[in-house]
């Protein structure tokens, strides 16, 4: 058995994606979700040892508590001080961070878009943004510009990109070849008009659409609704734009491989998540 821990956990897509993966790979594994209260992540890791769980996914608010509690961390997890996947290495629990690899695979495998040498802007400086910044720099991005509402968080996040990282302004979006929205702006109904930066007007988008156009790729980490306001606005301006489904599936695929040692059945995983998100809500 494999499980995801988080709070809240009831809307997690991970059981859908990973149970489809286990089924397609003909593995007799099951993936379930556990609501785990803030502060109880260490207990959940002990339960993983006691119950012999084959793997663990970790979501909000436990990523940094689990990073502190595992026996070892991958290099990315160490630098990010965050773990979203725990796997066994012998009798040790090793914490990994698969979001960055998921983003890169979504760009390279799904979009055929090579990061090397590219001017990238990441909007946001939270956990997902930090994973993206680290991965973009590691894959040879020419620039990684971080644009965030809270300045000191932007500074800390930009440092993850080393020499190619810097803090930017919303206007930097206009010069980017890749724009990554790593904020929740646009997620869910009725959540799309927000004040993005102190002293600026409320906006429905993470960037001014006037800064976006042909020749740019916009990657929105948001995927609910599937046609996100950011994707719609970027597409309307002539940019190429994708939602966060590809990243979601690829980060889960990396977890699958860490647990099972096998390549992930990507088509079955994508089909399962699309079927779930396209289904009418239960009444
Ligand atoms: P997080 O750690 O809470 O960080 C959120 C970031 O968004 C912060 O930088 C925050 O700015 C900024 N932000 C939030 N609300 C804002 C607003 N109204 N105006 C301007 N900035 C705002 O969250 P996270 O874990 O990084 O996740 C970010 C998004 O990515 C979420 O929508 C999440 O669902 C999505 N995500 C998707 C995937 C995927 O596989 N597709 C994976 C991970 C995350 P401050 O620093 O100023 O607070």
CSV table of N, CA, C and O in Angstrom, one decimal, residues 75-177:
chain,number,residue,atom,x,y,z
A,75,UNK,N,19.2,15.5,-3.1
A,75,UNK,CA,19.8,16.8,-3.1
A,75,UNK,C,18.7,17.9,-3.3
A,75,UNK,O,18.8,18.9,-2.6
A,76,UNK,N,17.7,17.7,-4.2
A,76,UNK,CA,16.7,18.7,-4.4
A,76,UNK,C,15.9,18.9,-3.1
A,76,UNK,O,15.6,20.1,-2.8
A,77,UNK,N,15.5,17.8,-2.5
A,77,UNK,CA,14.7,18.0,-1.2
A,77,UNK,C,15.5,18.7,-0.2
A,77,UNK,O,14.9,19.5,0.6
A,78,UNK,N,16.8,18.5,-0.2
A,78,UNK,CA,17.6,19.2,0.8
A,78,UNK,C,17.7,20.7,0.5
A,78,UNK,O,17.5,21.5,1.4
A,79,UNK,N,17.9,21.0,-0.7
A,79,UNK,CA,18.0,22.4,-1.1
A,79,UNK,C,16.6,23.1,-0.9
A,79,UNK,O,16.5,24.3,-0.6
A,80,UNK,N,15.5,22.4,-1.2
A,80,UNK,CA,14.2,23.0,-1.1
A,80,UNK,C,13.6,23.0,0.3
A,80,UNK,O,12.7,23.6,0.7
A,81,UNK,N,14.3,22.1,1.2
A,81,UNK,CA,13.8,21.9,2.5
A,81,UNK,C,12.3,21.4,2.5
A,81,UNK,O,11.5,21.9,3.2
A,82,UNK,N,12.0,20.6,1.5
A,82,UNK,CA,10.6,20.1,1.3
A,82,UNK,C,10.6,18.8,0.6
A,82,UNK,O,11.5,18.5,-0.3
A,83,UNK,N,9.7,17.9,1.0
A,83,UNK,CA,9.6,16.6,0.5
A,83,UNK,C,8.2,16.3,0.1
A,83,UNK,O,7.2,16.6,0.8
A,84,UNK,N,8.0,15.8,-1.1
A,84,UNK,CA,6.6,15.5,-1.5
A,84,UNK,C,6.5,14.0,-1.8
A,84,UNK,O,5.4,13.5,-2.2
A,85,UNK,N,7.6,13.2,-1.6
A,85,UNK,CA,7.5,11.8,-1.9
A,85,UNK,C,8.6,11.1,-1.0
A,85,UNK,O,9.7,11.5,-1.0
A,86,UNK,N,8.2,10.1,-0.3
A,86,UNK,CA,9.1,9.3,0.5
A,86,UNK,C,9.2,7.9,-0.1
A,86,UNK,O,8.1,7.3,-0.3
A,87,UNK,N,10.4,7.4,-0.2
A,87,UNK,CA,10.6,6.1,-0.8
A,87,UNK,C,11.6,5.3,0.1
A,87,UNK,O,12.5,6.0,0.7
A,88,UNK,N,11.6,4.0,0.1
A,88,UNK,CA,12.6,3.2,0.8
A,88,UNK,C,13.9,3.1,0.0
A,88,UNK,O,13.9,2.9,-1.2
A,89,UNK,N,15.0,3.2,0.8
A,89,UNK,CA,16.3,2.9,0.2
A,89,UNK,C,16.9,1.9,1.2
A,89,UNK,O,17.4,2.4,2.3
A,90,UNK,N,16.8,0.6,0.9
A,90,UNK,CA,17.1,-0.3,2.0
A,90,UNK,C,16.2,-0.2,3.1
A,90,UNK,O,14.9,-0.2,2.9
A,91,UNK,N,16.7,0.0,4.4
A,91,UNK,CA,15.7,0.2,5.5
A,91,UNK,C,15.7,1.7,5.9
A,91,UNK,O,15.2,2.0,7.0
A,92,UNK,N,16.1,2.6,5.0
A,92,UNK,CA,16.1,4.0,5.2
A,92,UNK,C,14.9,4.7,4.5
A,92,UNK,O,14.6,4.3,3.3
A,93,UNK,N,14.3,5.7,5.1
A,93,UNK,CA,13.3,6.4,4.4
A,93,UNK,C,13.9,7.7,3.8
A,93,UNK,O,14.5,8.5,4.5
A,94,UNK,N,13.8,7.8,2.5
A,94,UNK,CA,14.5,8.9,1.8
A,94,UNK,C,13.4,9.8,1.2
A,94,UNK,O,12.4,9.4,0.6
A,95,UNK,N,13.6,11.1,1.5
A,95,UNK,CA,12.6,12.1,1.1
A,95,UNK,C,13.1,12.7,-0.3
A,95,UNK,O,14.3,13.1,-0.5
A,96,UNK,N,12.1,12.8,-1.2
A,96,UNK,CA,12.4,13.4,-2.5
A,96,UNK,C,11.5,14.6,-2.8
A,96,UNK,O,10.4,14.7,-2.2
A,97,UNK,N,11.8,15.3,-3.8
A,97,UNK,CA,10.9,16.4,-4.3
A,97,UNK,C,10.8,16.2,-5.8
A,97,UNK,O,11.8,16.3,-6.5
A,98,UNK,N,9.6,15.8,-6.2
A,98,UNK,CA,9.4,15.5,-7.7
A,98,UNK,C,8.8,16.6,-8.5
A,98,UNK,O,8.6,16.4,-9.7
A,99,UNK,N,8.4,17.7,-7.8
A,99,UNK,CA,7.7,18.7,-8.6
A,99,UNK,C,8.5,19.3,-9.7
A,99,UNK,O,8.1,19.6,-10.8
A,100,UNK,N,9.8,19.6,-9.4
A,100,UNK,CA,10.7,20.2,-10.4
A,100,UNK,C,10.9,19.3,-11.6
A,100,UNK,O,10.8,19.7,-12.8
A,101,UNK,N,11.1,18.0,-11.3
A,101,UNK,CA,11.2,17.1,-12.5
A,101,UNK,C,9.9,17.0,-13.2
A,101,UNK,O,9.9,16.8,-14.5
A,102,UNK,N,8.8,17.1,-12.5
A,102,UNK,CA,7.5,17.0,-13.2
A,102,UNK,C,7.3,18.2,-14.1
A,102,UNK,O,6.8,18.1,-15.2
A,103,UNK,N,7.7,19.4,-13.7
A,103,UNK,CA,7.6,20.6,-14.5
A,103,UNK,C,8.5,20.4,-15.8
A,103,UNK,O,8.0,20.7,-16.9
A,104,UNK,N,9.7,20.0,-15.6
A,104,UNK,CA,10.7,19.8,-16.7
A,104,UNK,C,10.1,18.8,-17.7
A,104,UNK,O,10.1,19.0,-18.9
A,105,UNK,N,9.6,17.7,-17.2
A,105,UNK,CA,9.1,16.7,-18.1
A,105,UNK,C,7.8,17.2,-18.9
A,105,UNK,O,7.6,16.9,-20.0
A,106,UNK,N,7.0,18.0,-18.2
A,106,UNK,CA,5.8,18.5,-18.8
A,106,UNK,C,6.3,19.5,-20.0
A,106,UNK,O,5.7,19.5,-21.1
A,107,UNK,N,7.3,20.2,-19.8
A,107,UNK,CA,7.8,21.1,-20.8
A,107,UNK,C,8.5,20.3,-21.9
A,107,UNK,O,8.2,20.5,-23.1
A,108,UNK,N,9.4,19.3,-21.6
A,108,UNK,CA,10.2,18.7,-22.6
A,108,UNK,C,9.5,17.5,-23.2
A,108,UNK,O,9.5,17.4,-24.5
A,109,UNK,N,8.8,16.7,-22.5
A,109,UNK,CA,8.1,15.5,-23.1
A,109,UNK,C,6.8,15.9,-23.7
A,109,UNK,O,6.5,15.6,-24.9
A,110,UNK,N,6.0,16.7,-23.0
A,110,UNK,CA,4.6,17.0,-23.5
A,110,UNK,C,4.7,18.1,-24.6
A,110,UNK,O,4.0,18.1,-25.5
A,111,UNK,N,5.5,19.1,-24.3
A,111,UNK,CA,5.5,20.3,-25.2
A,111,UNK,C,6.7,20.3,-26.2
A,111,UNK,O,6.8,21.2,-27.0
A,112,UNK,N,7.7,19.4,-26.0
A,112,UNK,CA,8.8,19.4,-26.9
A,112,UNK,C,9.6,20.7,-26.7
A,112,UNK,O,10.2,21.2,-27.7
A,113,UNK,N,9.7,21.2,-25.5
A,113,UNK,CA,10.2,22.6,-25.3
A,113,UNK,C,11.5,22.4,-24.4
A,113,UNK,O,11.4,22.0,-23.3
A,114,UNK,N,12.6,22.8,-25.0
A,114,UNK,CA,13.9,22.6,-24.2
A,114,UNK,C,14.2,23.9,-23.4
A,114,UNK,O,14.2,25.0,-23.9
A,115,UNK,N,14.5,23.7,-22.1
A,115,UNK,CA,14.7,24.8,-21.2
A,115,UNK,C,16.1,25.5,-21.5
A,115,UNK,O,16.2,26.7,-21.2
A,116,UNK,N,17.0,24.7,-22.0
A,116,UNK,CA,18.4,25.2,-22.1
A,116,UNK,C,18.5,26.6,-22.7
A,116,UNK,O,18.0,26.8,-23.9
A,117,UNK,N,19.1,27.5,-22.0
A,117,UNK,CA,19.4,28.8,-22.6
A,117,UNK,C,18.2,29.8,-22.6
A,117,UNK,O,18.3,31.0,-22.9
A,118,UNK,N,17.0,29.3,-22.1
A,118,UNK,CA,15.8,30.1,-22.3
A,118,UNK,C,15.7,31.2,-21.1
A,118,UNK,O,16.1,31.0,-20.0
A,119,UNK,N,15.0,32.3,-21.5
A,119,UNK,CA,14.7,33.3,-20.5
A,119,UNK,C,13.3,32.9,-19.8
A,119,UNK,O,12.3,32.9,-20.5
A,120,UNK,N,13.4,32.6,-18.6
A,120,UNK,CA,12.2,32.1,-17.8
A,120,UNK,C,11.8,33.1,-16.7
A,120,UNK,O,12.7,33.7,-16.1
A,121,UNK,N,10.5,33.3,-16.6
A,121,UNK,CA,10.0,34.1,-15.5
A,121,UNK,C,9.1,33.1,-14.7
A,121,UNK,O,8.2,32.4,-15.2
A,122,UNK,N,9.3,33.0,-13.4
A,122,UNK,CA,8.5,32.2,-12.5
A,122,UNK,C,7.7,33.2,-11.6
A,122,UNK,O,8.3,34.1,-10.9
A,123,UNK,N,6.4,33.2,-11.6
A,123,UNK,CA,5.6,34.0,-10.8
A,123,UNK,C,5.2,33.2,-9.6
A,123,UNK,O,4.6,32.2,-9.7
A,124,UNK,N,5.6,33.8,-8.4
A,124,UNK,CA,5.3,33.1,-7.1
A,124,UNK,C,6.7,32.7,-6.5
A,124,UNK,O,7.7,32.6,-7.2
A,125,UNK,N,6.7,32.4,-5.2
A,125,UNK,CA,7.9,32.1,-4.5
A,125,UNK,C,7.6,31.0,-3.4
A,125,UNK,O,8.4,30.9,-2.5
A,126,UNK,N,6.5,30.3,-3.6
A,126,UNK,CA,6.2,29.3,-2.6
A,126,UNK,C,6.8,28.0,-2.9
A,126,UNK,O,7.8,27.9,-3.7
A,127,UNK,N,6.3,26.9,-2.4
A,127,UNK,CA,6.9,25.6,-2.6
A,127,UNK,C,7.1,25.2,-4.0
A,127,UNK,O,8.1,24.7,-4.5
A,128,UNK,N,6.0,25.3,-4.8
A,128,UNK,CA,6.0,24.9,-6.2
A,128,UNK,C,6.9,25.8,-7.0
A,128,UNK,O,7.7,25.3,-7.9
A,129,UNK,N,6.9,27.1,-6.7
A,129,UNK,CA,7.8,28.0,-7.5
A,129,UNK,C,9.2,27.7,-7.2
A,129,UNK,O,10.1,27.6,-8.1
A,130,UNK,N,9.6,27.4,-5.9
A,130,UNK,CA,11.0,27.1,-5.6
A,130,UNK,C,11.4,25.8,-6.3
A,130,UNK,O,12.6,25.8,-6.8
A,131,UNK,N,10.6,24.8,-6.3
A,131,UNK,CA,10.9,23.6,-7.1
A,131,UNK,C,11.2,23.9,-8.6
A,131,UNK,O,12.1,23.4,-9.2
A,132,UNK,N,10.3,24.8,-9.1
A,132,UNK,CA,10.5,25.1,-10.5
A,132,UNK,C,11.8,25.9,-10.8
A,132,UNK,O,12.5,25.7,-11.7
A,133,UNK,N,12.1,26.8,-9.9
A,133,UNK,CA,13.3,27.7,-10.0
A,133,UNK,C,14.5,26.8,-10.0
A,133,UNK,O,15.4,27.0,-10.9
A,134,UNK,N,14.6,25.9,-9.0
A,134,UNK,CA,15.7,25.0,-8.9
A,134,UNK,C,15.9,24.2,-10.2
A,134,UNK,O,17.0,24.0,-10.7
A,135,UNK,N,14.8,23.6,-10.6
A,135,UNK,CA,14.8,22.7,-11.8
A,135,UNK,C,15.2,23.4,-13.1
A,135,UNK,O,15.9,22.9,-13.9
A,136,UNK,N,14.6,24.6,-13.3
A,136,UNK,CA,14.9,25.4,-14.5
A,136,UNK,C,16.4,25.7,-14.6
A,136,UNK,O,17.0,25.5,-15.6
A,137,UNK,N,16.9,26.2,-13.5
A,137,UNK,CA,18.4,26.5,-13.4
A,137,UNK,C,19.2,25.2,-13.7
A,137,UNK,O,20.2,25.2,-14.4
A,138,UNK,N,18.8,24.1,-13.0
A,138,UNK,CA,19.6,22.9,-13.2
A,138,UNK,C,19.5,22.4,-14.6
A,138,UNK,O,20.4,21.7,-15.0
A,139,UNK,N,18.5,22.7,-15.3
A,139,UNK,CA,18.4,22.2,-16.7
A,139,UNK,C,18.9,23.3,-17.7
A,139,UNK,O,18.6,23.2,-18.9
A,140,UNK,N,19.6,24.3,-17.2
A,140,UNK,CA,20.4,25.1,-18.1
A,140,UNK,C,19.6,26.4,-18.6
A,140,UNK,O,20.1,27.0,-19.6
A,141,UNK,N,18.6,26.8,-17.9
A,141,UNK,CA,17.9,28.0,-18.3
A,141,UNK,C,18.9,29.2,-18.3
A,141,UNK,O,19.8,29.2,-17.5
A,142,UNK,N,18.7,30.1,-19.3
A,142,UNK,CA,19.6,31.2,-19.4
A,142,UNK,C,19.4,32.2,-18.3
A,142,UNK,O,20.3,32.9,-17.8
A,143,UNK,N,18.1,32.4,-17.9
A,143,UNK,CA,17.7,33.4,-16.9
A,143,UNK,C,16.5,32.7,-16.1
A,143,UNK,O,15.6,32.2,-16.8
A,144,UNK,N,16.5,32.9,-14.8
A,144,UNK,CA,15.3,32.6,-14.1
A,144,UNK,C,14.9,33.8,-13.2
A,144,UNK,O,15.6,34.1,-12.2
A,145,UNK,N,13.9,34.5,-13.7
A,145,UNK,CA,13.5,35.7,-13.0
A,145,UNK,C,12.3,35.4,-12.1
A,145,UNK,O,11.3,34.8,-12.6
A,146,UNK,N,12.4,35.8,-10.9
A,146,UNK,CA,11.3,35.5,-9.9
A,146,UNK,C,10.5,36.7,-9.6
A,146,UNK,O,11.0,37.8,-9.2
A,147,UNK,N,9.2,36.7,-9.9
A,147,UNK,CA,8.3,37.8,-9.6
A,147,UNK,C,7.3,37.3,-8.5
A,147,UNK,O,6.6,36.3,-8.7
A,148,UNK,N,7.3,38.0,-7.4
A,148,UNK,CA,6.4,37.6,-6.3
A,148,UNK,C,5.9,38.8,-5.5
A,148,UNK,O,6.5,39.8,-5.5
A,149,UNK,N,4.7,38.6,-5.0
A,149,UNK,CA,4.1,39.6,-4.2
A,149,UNK,C,4.9,40.0,-3.0
A,149,UNK,O,5.1,41.2,-2.7
A,150,UNK,N,5.5,39.1,-2.3
A,150,UNK,CA,6.3,39.4,-1.1
A,150,UNK,C,7.8,39.4,-1.5
A,150,UNK,O,8.3,38.3,-1.9
A,151,UNK,N,8.4,40.5,-1.4
A,151,UNK,CA,9.8,40.7,-1.9
A,151,UNK,C,10.8,39.8,-1.3
A,151,UNK,O,11.6,39.2,-2.0
A,152,UNK,N,10.8,39.6,0.0
A,152,UNK,CA,11.9,38.8,0.6
A,152,UNK,C,11.8,37.4,0.2
A,152,UNK,O,12.8,36.7,0.1
A,153,UNK,N,10.6,36.9,0.0
A,153,UNK,CA,10.4,35.5,-0.4
A,153,UNK,C,10.9,35.3,-1.9
A,153,UNK,O,11.5,34.3,-2.2
A,154,UNK,N,10.8,36.4,-2.7
A,154,UNK,CA,11.3,36.4,-4.0
A,154,UNK,C,12.8,36.3,-4.0
A,154,UNK,O,13.4,35.5,-4.8
A,155,UNK,N,13.4,37.0,-3.1
A,155,UNK,CA,14.9,37.0,-3.0
A,155,UNK,C,15.4,35.7,-2.6
A,155,UNK,O,16.4,35.1,-3.3
A,156,UNK,N,14.8,35.1,-1.6
A,156,UNK,CA,15.2,33.7,-1.2
A,156,UNK,C,15.0,32.7,-2.3
A,156,UNK,O,15.9,31.8,-2.5
A,157,UNK,N,13.9,32.8,-3.0
A,157,UNK,CA,13.6,31.8,-4.1
A,157,UNK,C,14.6,32.0,-5.3
A,157,UNK,O,15.1,31.0,-5.8
A,158,UNK,N,14.9,33.2,-5.6
A,158,UNK,CA,15.7,33.5,-6.8
A,158,UNK,C,17.1,33.0,-6.5
A,158,UNK,O,17.8,32.5,-7.4
A,159,UNK,N,17.6,32.9,-5.3
A,159,UNK,CA,18.9,32.5,-4.9
A,159,UNK,C,19.1,31.0,-5.3
A,159,UNK,O,20.2,30.5,-5.5
A,160,UNK,N,18.0,30.2,-5.3
A,160,UNK,CA,18.0,28.8,-5.7
A,160,UNK,C,18.6,28.6,-7.1
A,160,UNK,O,19.0,27.6,-7.5
A,161,UNK,N,18.4,29.7,-8.0
A,161,UNK,CA,18.9,29.5,-9.4
A,161,UNK,C,20.3,30.0,-9.5
A,161,UNK,O,20.8,30.0,-10.6
A,162,UNK,N,21.0,30.4,-8.4
A,162,UNK,CA,22.4,30.7,-8.5
A,162,UNK,C,22.6,31.9,-9.5
A,162,UNK,O,21.8,32.9,-9.4
A,163,UNK,N,23.6,31.8,-10.3
A,163,UNK,CA,24.0,32.9,-11.1
A,163,UNK,C,23.0,33.4,-12.1
A,163,UNK,O,23.0,34.5,-12.6
A,164,UNK,N,22.1,32.5,-12.6
A,164,UNK,CA,21.1,32.8,-13.6
A,164,UNK,C,19.8,33.4,-12.9
A,164,UNK,O,18.8,33.7,-13.6
A,165,UNK,N,19.7,33.4,-11.6
A,165,UNK,CA,18.5,33.9,-10.9
A,165,UNK,C,18.6,35.3,-10.5
A,165,UNK,O,19.6,35.8,-10.2
A,166,UNK,N,17.4,36.0,-10.6
A,166,UNK,CA,17.3,37.3,-10.0
A,166,UNK,C,15.8,37.6,-9.7
A,166,UNK,O,14.9,36.9,-10.3
A,167,UNK,N,15.6,38.6,-8.9
A,167,UNK,CA,14.2,39.1,-8.6
A,167,UNK,C,13.8,40.0,-9.7
A,167,UNK,O,14.6,40.9,-10.2
A,168,UNK,N,12.6,39.9,-10.2
A,168,UNK,CA,12.1,40.8,-11.3
A,168,UNK,C,10.8,41.5,-10.9
A,168,UNK,O,10.4,41.4,-9.7
A,169,UNK,N,10.3,42.1,-11.9
A,169,UNK,CA,9.0,42.9,-11.7
A,169,UNK,C,8.0,42.3,-12.7
A,169,UNK,O,8.4,41.5,-13.6
A,170,UNK,N,6.7,42.6,-12.5
A,170,UNK,CA,5.7,42.0,-13.5
A,170,UNK,C,6.1,42.4,-14.9
A,170,UNK,O,5.7,41.6,-15.8
A,171,UNK,N,6.7,43.5,-15.2
A,171,UNK,CA,7.1,43.8,-16.6
A,171,UNK,C,8.0,42.8,-17.2
A,171,UNK,O,8.1,42.7,-18.4
A,172,UNK,N,8.8,42.1,-16.4
A,172,UNK,CA,9.8,41.1,-17.0
A,172,UNK,C,9.0,40.0,-17.8
A,172,UNK,O,9.7,39.4,-18.6
A,173,UNK,N,7.8,39.8,-17.5
A,173,UNK,CA,7.0,38.8,-18.2
A,173,UNK,C,7.1,39.1,-19.7
A,173,UNK,O,7.2,38.1,-20.5
A,174,UNK,N,7.1,40.3,-20.1
A,174,UNK,CA,7.1,40.7,-21.5
A,174,UNK,C,8.4,40.2,-22.3
A,174,UNK,O,8.3,39.9,-23.5
A,175,UNK,N,9.5,40.0,-21.6
A,175,UNK,CA,10.7,39.6,-22.2
A,175,UNK,C,11.0,38.1,-22.1
A,175,UNK,O,12.0,37.6,-22.5
A,176,UNK,N,10.1,37.4,-21.5
A,176,UNK,CA,10.3,35.9,-21.2
A,176,UNK,C,9.9,35.1,-22.4
A,176,UNK,O,9.0,35.3,-23.1
A,177,UNK,N,10.7,34.0,-22.5
A,177,UNK,CA,10.3,32.9,-23.5
A,177,UNK,C,9.4,31.9,-22.8
A,177,UNK,O,8.5,31.3,-23.4
